Amino acid sequence: MMRHSFFLAVFLGLYSCSTKTDNIYPEKRTVTESVYASATVQPDSLYQAYSSVVGILDKNLVEEGDLVGKGDGIVQIINTSPKLSVENAKLSFELAKENYNGNAAILAAILDEIEASELKLRNDSINYFRQKNLWAQNIGSKLEFDNRKLAYELSQNNVSLLKSKYQRTKKELQTQVKQAENNYKTSQTLSEDFTVASKIDGKVYALYKNPGEIVNTLEPIAAVGLSNKFMVELLVDEVDIVKLDLGQRILITLDAYNSEVFEAKLHKIYPRKDERSQTFKVEAIFIAPPNKLYPGLSGEGNILIAEKEDALTLPKEYLIEGTKVLTEDGEVEVITGVQSMDRVEILSGINENTYILKPK
């Protein structure tokens, strides 16, 4: 019985020691609050190159990894647009020109109408003013005078309408000629072999088609970006996006560089959320980048949103419901401040001399 009591006392003593070590005093230290994000390295100004025509890829003019200048060709495409469209466009262009300034032009016919109407106007004018003079001398009838006047006014209106018709028709025919010419030039361009050129001075990071494959306007055929400047794409959870501001420091670790930490600066925040991942994309620029970088290198980023020195802190596991701690006198309400991954700042409610018990 005494032996049993001895072991019980030893057990209770060990238990009380072990539980006592779980109780602590708050500590003053520097605490940093950050937002976690997954990181991927990408070339700056990276874009997907597309073809503006449908055809067959004749040949790749460069290889993946080659440097290119702005305007340098990337791929050559044989356009498969039917030649008949070129002939139709040519015929439409020639017809439009013929209508505008040919021998049987529409404008020439209107000019003939104007000339005939002006001759009639002169004749009606002579008759009207002659009859007017006679009527002033009380010679002739009022009906005859009114008829001469009406014929004269109708001839005036007819000449005016025909001249307006001429100007309007001329403008319409000029527009038709220009449109037909543009269509003809476009069809000529599309009927020729087509070269997709680089929009920037950079590097070809990917070629998506091989010679002989069909090319369309919906699928990219190459990826091109800057060769000497990289940025970091970060995916941030939607609950954290409101904490971010441009210019904030970011600590980045890359899997390819083990535990080495690189500094970057928040450069851009994309305002649209990805509904599938429930994340927002942001971009960062390295302050001092690694010596070697490749597209697609992955890692992690911690965006620093707050930092406080000499702060009174506790481990997070000592908080009860986020706003209370357990002391020797019972639960006490506290106000928290900056929070890191494992510690939280205590603004009020306890001090350095408050003995904190770990909650069960």
mmCIF file of C-alpha atoms in Angstrom:
data_model
loop_
_atom_site.group_PDB
_atom_site.id
_atom_site.type_symbol
_atom_site.label_atom_id
_atom_site.label_comp_id
_atom_site.label_asym_id
_atom_site.label_seq_id
_atom_site.Cartn_x
_atom_site.Cartn_y
_atom_site.Cartn_z
ATOM 1 C CA MET A 1 0.000 0.000 0.000
ATOM 2 C CA MET A 2 2.868 2.351 0.868
ATOM 3 C CA ARG A 3 4.609 1.463 -2.421
ATOM 4 C CA HIS A 4 1.444 2.321 -4.347
ATOM 5 C CA SER A 5 1.183 5.693 -2.558
ATOM 6 C CA PHE A 6 4.827 6.456 -3.342
ATOM 7 C CA PHE A 7 4.361 5.942 -7.097
ATOM 8 C CA LEU A 8 1.161 8.013 -7.018
ATOM 9 C CA ALA A 9 3.000 10.896 -5.360
ATOM 10 C CA VAL A 10 5.824 10.701 -7.913
ATOM 11 C CA PHE A 11 3.305 10.691 -10.797
ATOM 12 C CA LEU A 12 1.442 13.685 -9.417
ATOM 13 C CA GLY A 13 4.715 15.518 -8.929
ATOM 14 C CA LEU A 14 5.828 14.845 -12.494
ATOM 15 C CA TYR A 15 2.396 15.852 -13.841
ATOM 16 C CA SER A 16 2.377 19.115 -11.937
ATOM 17 C CA CYS A 17 5.902 19.918 -13.232
ATOM 18 C CA SER A 18 4.962 19.154 -16.803
ATOM 19 C CA THR A 19 1.791 21.202 -16.675
ATOM 20 C CA LYS A 20 3.592 24.028 -14.937
ATOM 21 C CA THR A 21 6.055 24.333 -17.843
ATOM 22 C CA ASP A 22 3.085 25.037 -20.129
ATOM 23 C CA ASN A 23 2.352 28.209 -18.183
ATOM 24 C CA ILE A 24 4.267 31.334 -19.226
ATOM 25 C CA TYR A 25 4.708 35.061 -18.850
ATOM 26 C CA PRO A 26 4.133 37.409 -21.820
ATOM 27 C CA GLU A 27 7.331 38.384 -23.660
ATOM 28 C CA LYS A 28 8.393 41.576 -25.371
ATOM 29 C CA ARG A 29 9.758 40.971 -28.839
ATOM 30 C CA THR A 30 9.463 42.118 -32.463
ATOM 31 C CA VAL A 31 6.362 40.742 -34.146
ATOM 32 C CA THR A 32 5.689 40.809 -37.885
ATOM 33 C CA GLU A 33 2.323 40.226 -39.544
ATOM 34 C CA SER A 34 2.351 38.852 -43.076
ATOM 35 C CA VAL A 35 0.087 37.398 -45.734
ATOM 36 C CA TYR A 36 1.063 34.052 -47.230
ATOM 37 C CA ALA A 37 0.939 33.484 -50.989
ATOM 38 C CA SER A 38 2.124 30.831 -53.423
ATOM 39 C CA ALA A 39 4.701 32.209 -55.859
ATOM 40 C CA THR A 40 5.660 31.525 -59.474
ATOM 41 C CA VAL A 41 8.458 33.228 -61.420
ATOM 42 C CA GLN A 42 7.519 34.563 -64.875
ATOM 43 C CA PRO A 43 9.337 36.688 -67.475
ATOM 44 C CA ASP A 44 8.228 40.309 -67.481
ATOM 45 C CA SER A 45 6.006 41.338 -70.437
ATOM 46 C CA LEU A 46 5.261 37.692 -71.246
ATOM 47 C CA TYR A 47 2.573 37.357 -73.929
ATOM 48 C CA GLN A 48 1.019 34.719 -76.184
ATOM 49 C CA ALA A 49 1.510 35.240 -79.937
ATOM 50 C CA TYR A 50 -1.445 34.459 -82.241
ATOM 51 C CA SER A 51 -1.893 34.253 -85.987
ATOM 52 C CA SER A 52 -4.408 36.553 -87.679
ATOM 53 C CA VAL A 53 -5.008 34.021 -90.482
ATOM 54 C CA VAL A 54 -5.954 30.372 -90.775
ATOM 55 C CA GLY A 55 -3.375 28.213 -92.488
ATOM 56 C CA ILE A 56 -0.661 25.586 -92.180
ATOM 57 C CA LEU A 57 2.570 26.172 -90.281
ATOM 58 C CA ASP A 58 5.321 26.133 -92.899
ATOM 59 C CA LYS A 59 8.298 26.466 -90.550
ATOM 60 C CA ASN A 60 9.428 27.843 -87.211
ATOM 61 C CA LEU A 61 11.904 30.654 -87.865
ATOM 62 C CA VAL A 62 13.387 30.411 -84.331
ATOM 63 C CA GLU A 63 13.879 27.828 -81.622
ATOM 64 C CA GLU A 64 12.760 27.900 -78.005
ATOM 65 C CA GLY A 65 15.247 29.936 -75.990
ATOM 66 C CA ASP A 66 16.336 32.120 -78.940
ATOM 67 C CA LEU A 67 16.586 35.871 -78.497
ATOM 68 C CA VAL A 68 14.483 37.950 -80.901
ATOM 69 C CA GLY A 69 14.170 41.641 -81.680
ATOM 70 C CA LYS A 70 10.966 43.582 -82.118
ATOM 71 C CA GLY A 71 9.624 42.776 -85.605
ATOM 72 C CA ASP A 72 11.689 39.584 -86.045
ATOM 73 C CA GLY A 73 9.754 36.674 -87.543
ATOM 74 C CA ILE A 74 8.830 33.765 -85.269
ATOM 75 C CA VAL A 75 6.866 31.420 -87.548
ATOM 76 C CA GLN A 76 5.938 31.251 -91.240
ATOM 77 C CA ILE A 77 2.375 30.280 -92.189
ATOM 78 C CA ILE A 78 0.973 29.202 -95.553
ATOM 79 C CA ASN A 79 -2.432 30.824 -95.816
ATOM 80 C CA THR A 80 -5.195 28.553 -97.094
ATOM 81 C CA SER A 81 -7.753 31.287 -97.836
ATOM 82 C CA PRO A 82 -9.328 30.622 -101.284
ATOM 83 C CA LYS A 83 -7.958 32.637 -104.200
ATOM 84 C CA LEU A 84 -11.507 33.204 -105.430
ATOM 85 C CA SER A 85 -12.049 35.813 -102.708
ATOM 86 C CA VAL A 86 -9.187 37.840 -104.195
ATOM 87 C CA GLU A 87 -10.806 37.783 -107.667
ATOM 88 C CA ASN A 88 -14.190 38.774 -106.251
ATOM 89 C CA ALA A 89 -12.638 41.669 -104.353
ATOM 90 C CA LYS A 90 -10.819 42.792 -107.495
ATOM 91 C CA LEU A 91 -14.025 42.730 -109.569
ATOM 92 C CA SER A 92 -15.887 44.718 -106.903
ATOM 93 C CA PHE A 93 -13.094 47.300 -106.858
ATOM 94 C CA GLU A 94 -13.108 47.688 -110.645
ATOM 95 C CA LEU A 95 -16.897 47.986 -110.723
ATOM 96 C CA ALA A 96 -16.816 50.689 -108.046
ATOM 97 C CA LYS A 97 -14.226 52.659 -110.030
ATOM 98 C CA GLU A 98 -16.260 52.288 -113.248
ATOM 99 C CA ASN A 99 -19.383 53.572 -111.508
ATOM 100 C CA TYR A 100 -17.450 56.553 -110.220
ATOM 101 C CA ASN A 101 -15.483 57.706 -113.279
ATOM 102 C CA GLY A 102 -16.138 55.324 -116.178
ATOM 103 C CA ASN A 103 -17.792 55.982 -119.560
ATOM 104 C CA ALA A 104 -21.201 54.834 -118.317
ATOM 105 C CA ALA A 105 -20.801 56.402 -114.921
ATOM 106 C CA ILE A 106 -23.815 57.105 -112.717
ATOM 107 C CA LEU A 107 -22.558 60.648 -112.115
ATOM 108 C CA ALA A 108 -22.476 61.372 -115.862
ATOM 109 C CA ALA A 109 -26.142 60.418 -116.122
ATOM 110 C CA ILE A 110 -27.043 62.784 -113.292
ATOM 111 C CA LEU A 111 -25.039 65.577 -114.943
ATOM 112 C CA ASP A 112 -27.097 65.051 -118.121
ATOM 113 C CA GLU A 113 -30.272 65.391 -116.078
ATOM 114 C CA ILE A 114 -28.963 68.597 -114.498
ATOM 115 C CA GLU A 115 -28.108 70.067 -117.914
ATOM 116 C CA ALA A 116 -31.578 69.272 -119.268
ATOM 117 C CA SER A 117 -33.281 70.699 -116.167
ATOM 118 C CA GLU A 118 -31.222 73.915 -116.386
ATOM 119 C CA LEU A 119 -32.298 74.364 -120.053
ATOM 120 C CA LYS A 120 -35.906 73.925 -119.003
ATOM 121 C CA LEU A 121 -35.347 76.386 -116.129
ATOM 122 C CA ARG A 122 -34.046 79.043 -118.536
ATOM 123 C CA ASN A 123 -37.043 78.549 -120.824
ATOM 124 C CA ASP A 124 -39.523 78.670 -117.928
ATOM 125 C CA SER A 125 -37.754 81.737 -116.578
ATOM 126 C CA ILE A 126 -38.123 83.615 -119.901
ATOM 127 C CA ASN A 127 -41.796 82.712 -120.152
ATOM 128 C CA TYR A 128 -42.466 83.672 -116.547
ATOM 129 C CA PHE A 129 -40.824 87.103 -116.655
ATOM 130 C CA ARG A 130 -42.419 87.887 -120.039
ATOM 131 C CA GLN A 131 -45.852 86.976 -118.677
ATOM 132 C CA LYS A 132 -45.103 88.952 -115.523
ATOM 133 C CA ASN A 133 -44.387 92.122 -117.539
ATOM 134 C CA LEU A 134 -47.580 91.632 -119.538
ATOM 135 C CA TRP A 135 -49.640 91.099 -116.400
ATOM 136 C CA ALA A 136 -48.178 94.315 -114.973
ATOM 137 C CA GLN A 137 -49.707 96.051 -118.012
ATOM 138 C CA ASN A 138 -53.018 94.221 -117.489
ATOM 139 C CA ILE A 139 -52.377 92.119 -120.578
ATOM 140 C CA GLY A 140 -53.226 88.410 -120.479
ATOM 141 C CA SER A 141 -55.096 86.329 -117.910
ATOM 142 C CA LYS A 142 -54.308 85.711 -114.245
ATOM 143 C CA LEU A 143 -54.459 81.938 -114.802
ATOM 144 C CA GLU A 144 -51.800 82.060 -117.505
ATOM 145 C CA PHE A 145 -49.550 84.157 -115.242
ATOM 146 C CA ASP A 146 -49.969 81.704 -112.344
ATOM 147 C CA ASN A 147 -49.162 78.723 -114.588
ATOM 148 C CA ARG A 148 -45.946 80.394 -115.865
ATOM 149 C CA LYS A 149 -44.920 81.208 -112.288
ATOM 150 C CA LEU A 150 -45.593 77.644 -111.087
ATOM 151 C CA ALA A 151 -43.575 76.119 -113.962
ATOM 152 C CA TYR A 152 -40.674 78.455 -113.186
ATOM 153 C CA GLU A 153 -40.628 77.553 -109.454
ATOM 154 C CA LEU A 154 -40.884 73.826 -110.199
ATOM 155 C CA SER A 155 -37.915 74.069 -112.571
ATOM 156 C CA GLN A 156 -35.886 75.849 -109.864
ATOM 157 C CA ASN A 157 -36.650 73.126 -107.310
ATOM 158 C CA ASN A 158 -35.854 70.371 -109.797
ATOM 159 C CA VAL A 159 -32.402 71.836 -110.572
ATOM 160 C CA SER A 160 -31.668 72.194 -106.845
ATOM 161 C CA LEU A 161 -32.734 68.591 -106.115
ATOM 162 C CA LEU A 162 -30.651 67.185 -108.990
ATOM 163 C CA LYS A 163 -27.540 69.062 -107.800
ATOM 164 C CA SER A 164 -28.035 67.710 -104.263
ATOM 165 C CA LYS A 165 -28.495 64.210 -105.711
ATOM 166 C CA TYR A 166 -25.248 64.622 -107.652
ATOM 167 C CA GLN A 167 -23.226 65.602 -104.555
ATOM 168 C CA ARG A 168 -24.764 62.836 -102.450
ATOM 169 C CA THR A 169 -24.207 60.172 -105.122
ATOM 170 C CA LYS A 170 -20.649 61.351 -105.673
ATOM 171 C CA LYS A 171 -19.848 60.962 -101.971
ATOM 172 C CA GLU A 172 -21.460 57.500 -101.830
ATOM 173 C CA LEU A 173 -19.516 56.323 -104.894
ATOM 174 C CA GLN A 174 -16.246 57.653 -103.449
ATOM 175 C CA THR A 175 -16.910 55.685 -100.254
ATOM 176 C CA GLN A 176 -17.726 52.543 -102.240
ATOM 177 C CA VAL A 177 -14.493 52.867 -104.225
ATOM 178 C CA LYS A 178 -12.447 53.241 -101.022
ATOM 179 C CA GLN A 179 -14.151 50.300 -99.329
ATOM 180 C CA ALA A 180 -13.696 48.086 -102.388
ATOM 181 C CA GLU A 181 -10.028 49.083 -102.588
ATOM 182 C CA ASN A 182 -9.488 48.249 -98.908
ATOM 183 C CA ASN A 183 -11.196 44.863 -99.304
ATOM 184 C CA TYR A 184 -9.069 44.091 -102.331
ATOM 185 C CA LYS A 185 -5.814 45.001 -100.522
ATOM 186 C CA THR A 186 -6.852 42.958 -97.489
ATOM 187 C CA SER A 187 -7.680 39.897 -99.572
ATOM 188 C CA GLN A 188 -4.305 40.203 -101.352
ATOM 189 C CA THR A 189 -2.489 40.291 -98.018
ATOM 190 C CA LEU A 190 -4.400 37.334 -96.635
ATOM 191 C CA SER A 191 -3.749 35.279 -99.757
ATOM 192 C CA GLU A 192 0.013 35.550 -99.313
ATOM 193 C CA ASP A 193 2.224 33.615 -96.901
ATOM 194 C CA PHE A 194 1.983 35.115 -93.442
ATOM 195 C CA THR A 195 4.744 35.713 -90.855
ATOM 196 C CA VAL A 196 4.057 36.134 -87.148
ATOM 197 C CA ALA A 197 6.599 38.601 -85.746
ATOM 198 C CA SER A 198 7.704 39.424 -82.210
ATOM 199 C CA LYS A 199 6.167 42.486 -80.573
ATOM 200 C CA ILE A 200 9.118 43.077 -78.218
ATOM 201 C CA ASP A 201 12.868 42.597 -77.806
ATOM 202 C CA GLY A 202 12.988 39.401 -75.782
ATOM 203 C CA LYS A 203 13.209 35.611 -75.749
ATOM 204 C CA VAL A 204 11.035 32.870 -77.247
ATOM 205 C CA TYR A 205 9.972 30.752 -74.268
ATOM 206 C CA ALA A 206 7.637 28.333 -76.055
ATOM 207 C CA LEU A 207 6.579 27.210 -79.545
ATOM 208 C CA TYR A 208 3.237 25.424 -79.527
ATOM 209 C CA LYS A 209 3.018 24.208 -83.154
ATOM 210 C CA ASN A 210 5.169 22.043 -85.399
ATOM 211 C CA PRO A 211 5.578 22.409 -89.193
ATOM 212 C CA GLY A 212 2.622 20.896 -91.028
ATOM 213 C CA GLU A 213 0.106 21.518 -88.249
ATOM 214 C CA ILE A 214 -3.002 23.629 -88.792
ATOM 215 C CA VAL A 215 -2.896 27.143 -87.363
ATOM 216 C CA ASN A 216 -6.014 29.130 -86.456
ATOM 217 C CA THR A 217 -6.749 32.474 -84.860
ATOM 218 C CA LEU A 218 -7.930 31.022 -81.527
ATOM 219 C CA GLU A 219 -4.861 29.085 -80.354
ATOM 220 C CA PRO A 220 -1.496 30.660 -79.423
ATOM 221 C CA ILE A 221 1.503 29.633 -81.480
ATOM 222 C CA ALA A 222 4.324 31.009 -79.290
ATOM 223 C CA ALA A 223 5.126 32.632 -75.934
ATOM 224 C CA VAL A 224 7.524 35.590 -75.879
ATOM 225 C CA GLY A 225 8.789 37.667 -72.951
ATOM 226 C CA LEU A 226 11.724 39.731 -71.752
ATOM 227 C CA SER A 227 14.956 37.800 -71.330
ATOM 228 C CA ASN A 228 16.618 39.865 -68.596
ATOM 229 C CA LYS A 229 13.734 40.913 -66.355
ATOM 230 C CA PHE A 230 11.546 38.607 -64.289
ATOM 231 C CA MET A 231 8.631 39.178 -61.943
ATOM 232 C CA VAL A 232 6.816 36.987 -59.420
ATOM 233 C CA GLU A 233 3.164 36.036 -59.691
ATOM 234 C CA LEU A 234 1.557 35.517 -56.276
ATOM 235 C CA LEU A 235 -1.859 34.025 -55.506
ATOM 236 C CA VAL A 236 -3.456 35.575 -52.421
ATOM 237 C CA ASP A 237 -6.517 34.252 -50.600
ATOM 238 C CA GLU A 238 -9.572 36.496 -50.920
ATOM 239 C CA VAL A 239 -9.746 37.023 -47.124
ATOM 240 C CA ASP A 240 -6.291 38.649 -47.212
ATOM 241 C CA ILE A 241 -6.463 40.787 -50.360
ATOM 242 C CA VAL A 242 -7.834 43.875 -48.546
ATOM 243 C CA LYS A 243 -4.689 43.976 -46.397
ATOM 244 C CA LEU A 244 -2.388 44.567 -49.361
ATOM 245 C CA ASP A 245 -1.010 47.850 -50.699
ATOM 246 C CA LEU A 246 1.426 48.585 -53.520
ATOM 247 C CA GLY A 247 5.040 48.886 -52.386
ATOM 248 C CA GLN A 248 4.825 46.405 -49.492
ATOM 249 C CA ARG A 249 7.927 44.239 -48.881
ATOM 250 C CA ILE A 250 7.715 40.569 -49.746
ATOM 251 C CA LEU A 251 10.024 37.784 -48.557
ATOM 252 C CA ILE A 252 10.233 35.054 -51.203
ATOM 253 C CA THR A 253 11.689 31.566 -51.042
ATOM 254 C CA LEU A 254 12.110 29.474 -54.186
ATOM 255 C CA ASP A 255 12.271 25.680 -54.220
ATOM 256 C CA ALA A 256 15.294 25.848 -56.544
ATOM 257 C CA TYR A 257 17.256 27.919 -53.998
ATOM 258 C CA ASN A 258 16.409 25.911 -50.862
ATOM 259 C CA SER A 259 16.037 28.175 -47.818
ATOM 260 C CA GLU A 260 17.548 31.330 -49.337
ATOM 261 C CA VAL A 261 15.280 34.354 -48.911
ATOM 262 C CA PHE A 262 14.892 37.030 -51.606
ATOM 263 C CA GLU A 263 13.291 40.423 -51.147
ATOM 264 C CA ALA A 264 10.702 41.804 -53.543
ATOM 265 C CA LYS A 265 8.227 44.684 -53.723
ATOM 266 C CA LEU A 266 4.504 44.492 -54.434
ATOM 267 C CA HIS A 267 4.094 46.036 -57.891
ATOM 268 C CA LYS A 268 0.575 45.259 -59.125
ATOM 269 C CA ILE A 269 -2.744 43.975 -57.755
ATOM 270 C CA TYR A 270 -5.192 42.456 -60.230
ATOM 271 C CA PRO A 271 -8.752 43.472 -59.237
ATOM 272 C CA ARG A 272 -10.541 40.361 -60.475
ATOM 273 C CA LYS A 273 -10.924 37.201 -58.387
ATOM 274 C CA ASP A 274 -10.370 33.758 -59.868
ATOM 275 C CA GLU A 275 -13.667 32.025 -59.090
ATOM 276 C CA ARG A 276 -12.158 28.533 -59.326
ATOM 277 C CA SER A 277 -9.336 29.037 -56.820
ATOM 278 C CA GLN A 278 -10.966 31.877 -54.844
ATOM 279 C CA THR A 279 -7.700 33.816 -55.054
ATOM 280 C CA PHE A 280 -6.452 37.136 -56.382
ATOM 281 C CA LYS A 281 -3.305 37.476 -58.485
ATOM 282 C CA VAL A 282 -0.673 40.051 -57.562
ATOM 283 C CA GLU A 283 2.748 40.762 -59.078
ATOM 284 C CA ALA A 284 6.029 41.517 -57.355
ATOM 285 C CA ILE A 285 9.409 42.730 -58.614
ATOM 286 C CA PHE A 286 12.666 41.403 -57.168
ATOM 287 C CA ILE A 287 14.785 43.985 -55.345
ATOM 288 C CA ALA A 288 17.884 41.797 -55.763
ATOM 289 C CA PRO A 289 16.995 38.798 -57.979
ATOM 290 C CA PRO A 290 18.869 35.473 -58.006
ATOM 291 C CA ASN A 291 21.633 35.046 -60.570
ATOM 292 C CA LYS A 292 19.627 32.534 -62.603
ATOM 293 C CA LEU A 293 15.878 32.489 -63.114
ATOM 294 C CA TYR A 294 13.634 30.378 -65.329
ATOM 295 C CA PRO A 295 9.924 30.692 -66.096
ATOM 296 C CA GLY A 296 7.815 28.527 -63.837
ATOM 297 C CA LEU A 297 10.115 28.377 -60.806
ATOM 298 C CA SER A 298 7.819 27.998 -57.817
ATOM 299 C CA GLY A 299 8.023 28.913 -54.167
ATOM 300 C CA GLU A 300 6.322 30.838 -51.398
ATOM 301 C CA GLY A 301 5.943 34.496 -50.520
ATOM 302 C CA ASN A 302 5.182 36.324 -47.286
ATOM 303 C CA ILE A 303 3.858 39.847 -47.863
ATOM 304 C CA LEU A 304 4.745 42.001 -44.846
ATOM 305 C CA ILE A 305 1.753 44.115 -43.883
ATOM 306 C CA ALA A 306 2.718 45.199 -40.323
ATOM 307 C CA GLU A 307 5.763 45.094 -38.024
ATOM 308 C CA LYS A 308 6.160 46.233 -34.409
ATOM 309 C CA GLU A 309 9.217 46.220 -32.177
ATOM 310 C CA ASP A 310 9.209 45.679 -28.406
ATOM 311 C CA ALA A 311 5.629 44.398 -28.473
ATOM 312 C CA LEU A 312 4.104 42.424 -25.604
ATOM 313 C CA THR A 313 3.325 39.035 -27.153
ATOM 314 C CA LEU A 314 1.938 35.595 -26.424
ATOM 315 C CA PRO A 315 1.864 32.375 -28.444
ATOM 316 C CA LYS A 316 -1.462 32.126 -30.256
ATOM 317 C CA GLU A 317 -2.369 28.839 -28.588
ATOM 318 C CA TYR A 318 -2.748 30.699 -25.268
ATOM 319 C CA LEU A 319 -5.694 32.720 -26.553
ATOM 320 C CA ILE A 320 -9.227 31.617 -25.737
ATOM 321 C CA GLU A 321 -11.756 32.452 -28.457
ATOM 322 C CA GLY A 322 -9.300 35.008 -29.783
ATOM 323 C CA THR A 323 -10.024 37.622 -27.086
ATOM 324 C CA LYS A 324 -9.307 36.021 -23.678
ATOM 325 C CA VAL A 325 -6.443 34.455 -21.695
ATOM 326 C CA LEU A 326 -6.479 32.215 -18.631
ATOM 327 C CA THR A 327 -4.702 33.597 -15.536
ATOM 328 C CA GLU A 328 -4.454 32.358 -11.956
ATOM 329 C CA ASP A 329 -7.452 34.590 -11.231
ATOM 330 C CA GLY A 330 -9.518 33.217 -14.117
ATOM 331 C CA GLU A 331 -10.232 34.360 -17.661
ATOM 332 C CA VAL A 332 -9.247 37.917 -18.595
ATOM 333 C CA GLU A 333 -10.356 39.913 -21.647
ATOM 334 C CA VAL A 334 -7.482 41.215 -23.800
ATOM 335 C CA ILE A 335 -7.166 43.428 -26.873
ATOM 336 C CA THR A 336 -4.883 42.062 -29.573
ATOM 337 C CA GLY A 337 -2.790 43.859 -32.217
ATOM 338 C CA VAL A 338 -0.284 42.646 -34.792
ATOM 339 C CA GLN A 339 -0.249 38.881 -35.397
ATOM 340 C CA SER A 340 2.462 36.684 -36.873
ATOM 341 C CA MET A 341 2.159 33.026 -37.805
ATOM 342 C CA ASP A 342 2.620 31.871 -34.189
ATOM 343 C CA ARG A 343 2.453 34.933 -31.904
ATOM 344 C CA VAL A 344 0.016 37.755 -31.197
ATOM 345 C CA GLU A 345 0.543 41.232 -29.745
ATOM 346 C CA ILE A 346 -1.377 42.044 -26.549
ATOM 347 C CA LEU A 347 -2.354 45.715 -26.381
ATOM 348 C CA SER A 348 -4.201 45.709 -23.044
ATOM 349 C CA GLY A 349 -5.674 43.456 -20.370
ATOM 350 C CA ILE A 350 -2.419 41.929 -19.017
ATOM 351 C CA ASN A 351 1.229 42.906 -18.531
ATOM 352 C CA GLU A 352 4.655 41.270 -18.375
ATOM 353 C CA ASN A 353 4.080 40.057 -14.831
ATOM 354 C CA THR A 354 0.782 38.294 -15.544
ATOM 355 C CA TYR A 355 1.155 34.533 -15.235
ATOM 356 C CA ILE A 356 -0.663 32.907 -18.164
ATOM 357 C CA LEU A 357 -2.004 29.358 -17.991
ATOM 358 C CA LYS A 358 -2.270 27.276 -21.115
ATOM 359 C CA PRO A 359 -5.892 26.400 -21.945
ATOM 360 C CA LYS A 360 -6.815 22.749 -21.979
#
